[in-house]
């Protein structure tokens, strides 16, 4: 059984940075794609970025391009989301998820999810 645990969220001022981590453990049938999603109160869950097992990146959210960078360390079974130049509108619960690939950023196409980590951006 695959488990995903996010960490690294917290409070940060506008313009600041955070690095989220997603540690994965358990059985994996094949090398998975890992994606980051976020969901703010009253809003739909939004795909942010996705990375394949070979390191190919797909960015879903135009609003974070140039500010957020997804990466993974296969040796550590961990994915990361480096978030720079944070804005108040980035405030959300951030989730990592595992799926078969990055072809789609639809939440329904990712079968395993972490519990989420809160990111709050305010002065």
XYZ file of N, CA and C in Angstrom:
369
model
N 0.835 -1.177 0.000
C 0.000 0.000 0.000
C 0.882 1.244 0.000
N 0.596 2.136 -0.920
C 1.387 3.345 -1.067
C 0.887 4.418 -0.115
N 1.800 5.071 0.565
C 1.477 6.198 1.424
C 2.299 7.409 1.014
N 1.677 8.572 1.085
C 2.327 9.826 0.770
C 2.144 10.772 1.947
N 3.218 11.408 2.358
C 3.184 12.316 3.490
C 3.841 13.622 3.083
N 3.050 14.706 3.090
C 3.569 16.025 2.775
C 4.087 16.700 4.038
N 5.062 17.560 3.851
C 5.577 18.369 4.940
C 6.166 19.643 4.361
N 6.432 20.596 5.222
C 7.098 21.821 4.811
C 6.209 23.037 4.705
N 4.902 22.875 4.880
C 4.017 24.020 4.847
C 4.144 24.861 6.098
N 3.498 26.010 6.066
C 3.538 26.899 7.200
C 3.151 28.304 6.820
N 3.484 29.238 7.690
C 3.216 30.654 7.472
C 4.427 31.315 6.843
N 4.177 32.151 5.849
C 5.258 32.854 5.183
C 4.743 34.206 4.711
N 5.613 35.200 4.713
C 5.246 36.525 4.234
C 5.234 36.574 2.714
N 4.449 37.475 2.133
C 4.499 37.643 0.683
C 5.931 37.883 0.207
N 6.279 37.234 -0.889
C 7.629 37.302 -1.411
C 8.561 36.252 -0.859
N 8.131 35.537 0.150
C 8.953 34.511 0.757
C 8.925 33.201 0.003
N 9.610 32.213 0.564
C 9.756 30.912 -0.077
C 9.473 29.790 0.904
N 8.986 28.687 0.366
C 8.822 27.448 1.099
C 9.200 26.294 0.186
N 9.654 25.216 0.791
C 9.929 23.993 0.055
C 9.116 22.871 0.660
N 8.171 22.355 -0.106
C 7.347 21.249 0.334
C 7.996 19.932 -0.052
N 7.830 18.941 0.803
C 8.337 17.606 0.543
C 7.187 16.612 0.547
N 7.312 15.591 -0.274
C 6.343 14.505 -0.334
C 7.109 13.202 -0.263
N 7.079 12.577 0.886
C 7.747 11.302 1.083
C 6.783 10.171 0.776
N 7.237 9.206 -0.006
C 6.396 8.080 -0.397
C 6.981 6.792 0.158
N 6.104 5.936 0.658
C 6.497 4.631 1.168
C 5.471 3.605 0.741
N 5.886 2.347 0.758
C 4.978 1.266 0.453
C 5.167 0.722 -0.948
N 4.294 -0.193 -1.296
C 4.383 -0.882 -2.571
C 3.993 0.029 -3.729
N 4.817 0.018 -4.752
C 4.533 0.743 -5.984
C 4.714 -0.236 -7.134
N 3.660 -0.418 -7.922
C 3.704 -1.375 -9.018
C 4.743 -0.989 -10.060
N 4.797 0.279 -10.370
C 5.755 0.791 -11.331
C 6.176 2.184 -10.874
N 7.174 2.714 -11.519
C 7.617 4.054 -11.169
C 6.494 5.049 -11.459
N 6.006 5.746 -10.449
C 4.841 6.613 -10.644
C 5.205 8.042 -11.014
N 4.219 8.708 -11.606
C 4.285 10.154 -11.698
C 3.792 10.751 -10.382
N 4.374 11.856 -9.988
C 3.976 12.544 -8.768
C 3.597 13.969 -9.127
N 2.464 14.401 -8.628
C 1.963 15.736 -8.909
C 1.663 16.475 -7.613
N 1.728 17.779 -7.694
C 1.286 18.658 -6.623
C -0.016 19.335 -7.026
N -0.962 19.329 -6.104
C -2.227 20.025 -6.246
C -2.381 20.997 -5.090
N -3.300 21.920 -5.237
C -3.636 22.803 -4.133
C -5.128 23.099 -4.146
N -5.660 23.388 -2.965
C -7.068 23.696 -2.833
C -7.252 24.763 -1.762
N -7.785 25.886 -2.180
C -8.119 26.958 -1.271
C -9.571 26.820 -0.839
N -9.943 27.367 0.317
C -11.332 27.271 0.773
C -12.303 27.806 -0.263
N -13.334 27.029 -0.552
C -14.347 27.436 -1.495
C -13.963 27.318 -2.952
N -12.792 26.780 -3.246
C -12.331 26.649 -4.617
C -12.069 25.186 -4.951
N -12.076 24.889 -6.236
C -11.795 23.535 -6.688
C -10.322 23.209 -6.536
N -10.053 21.922 -6.390
C -8.678 21.480 -6.339
C -8.006 21.717 -7.684
N -6.821 22.304 -7.647
C -6.124 22.758 -8.827
C -4.793 22.046 -8.964
N -4.550 21.481 -10.137
C -3.256 20.901 -10.409
C -2.205 21.980 -10.551
N -1.061 21.785 -9.936
C 0.029 22.747 -9.973
C 1.118 22.293 -10.930
N 1.680 21.115 -10.675
C 2.778 20.622 -11.484
C 2.903 19.124 -11.295
N 3.513 18.467 -12.263
C 3.634 17.010 -12.245
C 4.992 16.621 -12.795
N 5.546 15.553 -12.274
C 6.841 15.068 -12.741
C 6.780 13.558 -12.902
N 7.278 13.060 -14.026
C 7.276 11.635 -14.292
C 8.430 10.959 -13.575
N 8.443 9.630 -13.651
C 9.516 8.877 -13.026
C 10.876 9.191 -13.620
N 10.894 9.641 -14.873
C 12.141 9.979 -15.538
C 12.486 11.457 -15.446
N 11.650 12.237 -14.763
C 11.967 13.624 -14.524
C 11.373 14.619 -15.494
N 10.454 14.205 -16.350
C 9.800 15.121 -17.269
C 8.709 15.878 -16.527
N 8.721 17.185 -16.641
C 7.838 18.057 -15.877
C 6.717 18.590 -16.750
N 5.516 18.590 -16.206
C 4.364 19.250 -16.802
C 3.817 20.245 -15.796
N 3.703 21.487 -16.211
C 3.131 22.531 -15.369
C 1.691 22.767 -15.772
N 0.790 22.766 -14.792
C -0.630 22.915 -15.062
C -1.140 24.323 -14.803
N -0.628 24.980 -13.800
C -1.146 26.278 -13.371
C -0.254 27.399 -13.889
N -0.795 28.201 -14.794
C -0.026 29.318 -15.332
C 0.365 30.315 -14.256
N -0.446 30.408 -13.215
C -0.211 31.403 -12.187
C 1.055 31.152 -11.380
N 1.600 29.941 -11.433
C 2.791 29.635 -10.646
C 4.024 29.410 -11.509
N 3.883 29.485 -12.813
C 5.032 29.292 -13.690
C 6.091 30.352 -13.413
N 7.326 29.907 -13.337
C 8.418 30.802 -13.025
C 8.632 31.014 -11.552
N 7.697 30.569 -10.715
C 7.820 30.719 -9.270
C 7.934 29.389 -8.540
N 7.232 28.364 -9.039
C 7.223 27.046 -8.400
C 7.987 26.063 -9.275
N 8.731 25.174 -8.643
C 9.491 24.167 -9.356
C 9.321 22.814 -8.682
N 8.873 21.834 -9.451
C 8.733 20.478 -8.935
C 10.004 19.694 -9.237
N 10.360 18.802 -8.340
C 11.508 17.934 -8.546
C 11.285 16.645 -7.776
N 12.144 15.671 -8.010
C 12.040 14.419 -7.268
C 13.414 13.794 -7.117
N 13.553 13.032 -6.057
C 14.753 12.267 -5.792
C 14.311 10.817 -5.691
N 14.510 10.068 -6.761
C 14.033 8.696 -6.787
C 14.741 7.821 -5.757
N 15.992 8.130 -5.472
C 16.707 7.372 -4.463
C 16.104 7.514 -3.079
N 15.511 8.668 -2.808
C 14.863 8.926 -1.528
C 13.355 8.739 -1.584
N 12.829 8.402 -2.752
C 11.385 8.241 -2.940
C 10.626 9.486 -2.477
N 11.148 10.632 -2.814
C 10.605 11.896 -2.339
C 10.488 12.894 -3.480
N 9.386 13.624 -3.500
C 9.180 14.721 -4.432
C 9.151 16.028 -3.662
N 9.434 17.112 -4.366
C 9.524 18.424 -3.749
C 8.780 19.448 -4.587
N 8.354 20.504 -3.930
C 7.824 21.673 -4.613
C 8.483 22.896 -4.001
N 9.393 23.497 -4.744
C 10.033 24.734 -4.317
C 9.149 25.899 -4.732
N 8.725 26.693 -3.771
C 7.816 27.798 -4.008
C 8.520 29.095 -3.649
N 8.706 29.948 -4.632
C 9.348 31.232 -4.447
C 8.376 32.360 -4.770
N 8.714 33.551 -4.318
C 7.911 34.739 -4.589
C 6.440 34.505 -4.262
N 6.189 33.973 -3.092
C 4.839 33.588 -2.723
C 3.922 34.799 -2.593
N 2.674 34.595 -2.990
C 1.642 35.610 -2.958
C 0.498 35.155 -2.062
N -0.286 36.100 -1.531
C -1.430 35.694 -0.708
C -2.373 34.730 -1.418
N -2.531 34.863 -2.720
C -3.408 33.970 -3.452
C -2.870 32.551 -3.584
N -1.632 32.327 -3.172
C -1.090 30.970 -3.120
C -1.540 30.221 -1.870
N -2.205 30.900 -0.960
C -2.668 30.262 0.263
C -3.631 29.129 -0.063
N -3.325 27.940 0.424
C -4.123 26.759 0.131
C -3.551 25.585 0.898
N -4.304 24.495 0.902
C -3.756 23.210 1.307
C -3.120 22.583 0.081
N -1.875 22.179 0.210
C -1.137 21.584 -0.888
C -1.045 20.083 -0.686
N -1.380 19.346 -1.734
C -1.396 17.894 -1.706
C -0.435 17.345 -2.749
N 0.220 16.249 -2.434
C 0.891 15.483 -3.470
C 0.064 14.254 -3.784
N 0.205 13.778 -5.005
C -0.596 12.664 -5.482
C 0.202 11.853 -6.485
N -0.123 10.577 -6.571
C 0.553 9.650 -7.473
C -0.421 9.149 -8.514
N 0.015 9.135 -9.750
C -0.767 8.606 -10.848
C 0.120 7.923 -11.858
N -0.491 7.449 -12.929
C 0.248 6.736 -13.948
C 1.097 7.615 -14.833
N 0.793 8.891 -14.902
C 1.538 9.802 -15.739
C 1.028 11.208 -15.587
N 1.656 12.118 -16.301
C 1.325 13.532 -16.231
C 0.484 13.996 -17.408
N -0.072 13.081 -18.152
C -0.870 13.426 -19.320
C -2.027 14.342 -18.958
N -2.633 14.115 -17.813
C -3.727 14.935 -17.338
C -3.416 15.452 -15.943
N -3.932 16.612 -15.648
C -3.839 17.159 -14.313
C -5.131 17.067 -13.540
N -6.031 16.191 -13.982
C -7.307 16.031 -13.303
C -7.124 15.242 -12.020
N -7.645 15.722 -10.898
C -7.496 14.986 -9.640
C -8.000 13.555 -9.707
N -9.044 13.297 -10.485
C -9.618 11.957 -10.550
C -8.672 10.944 -11.158
N -7.655 11.398 -11.871
C -6.717 10.491 -12.515
C -5.514 10.155 -11.647
N -5.518 10.620 -10.416
C -4.456 10.308 -9.471
C -5.055 9.504 -8.330
N -4.541 8.307 -8.136
C -5.189 7.366 -7.248
C -4.772 7.415 -5.797
N -3.609 7.956 -5.509
C -3.100 7.997 -4.144
C -2.770 9.428 -3.772
N -3.174 9.810 -2.565
C -3.031 11.188 -2.112
C -2.438 11.249 -0.717
N -1.687 12.309 -0.477
C -1.256 12.604 0.871
C -2.327 13.348 1.633
N -2.020 13.657 2.881
C -3.000 14.302 3.755
C -3.069 15.809 3.560
N -2.107 16.380 2.886
C -2.066 17.803 2.640
C -1.252 18.550 3.676
N -0.704 19.674 3.263
C 0.018 20.561 4.163
C -0.413 21.995 3.879
N -0.695 22.738 4.937
C -1.232 24.086 4.802
C -0.127 25.081 4.500
N -0.357 25.897 3.485
C 0.518 27.018 3.159
C -0.305 28.290 3.293
N 0.140 29.196 4.145
C -0.546 30.454 4.361
C 0.426 31.594 4.107
N 0.049 32.488 3.208
C 0.897 33.607 2.818
C 0.190 34.897 3.217
N 0.752 35.605 4.191
C 0.185 36.885 4.608
C 1.211 37.658 5.414
N 1.008 38.950 5.476
C 1.920 39.819 6.205
C 1.636 39.785 7.684
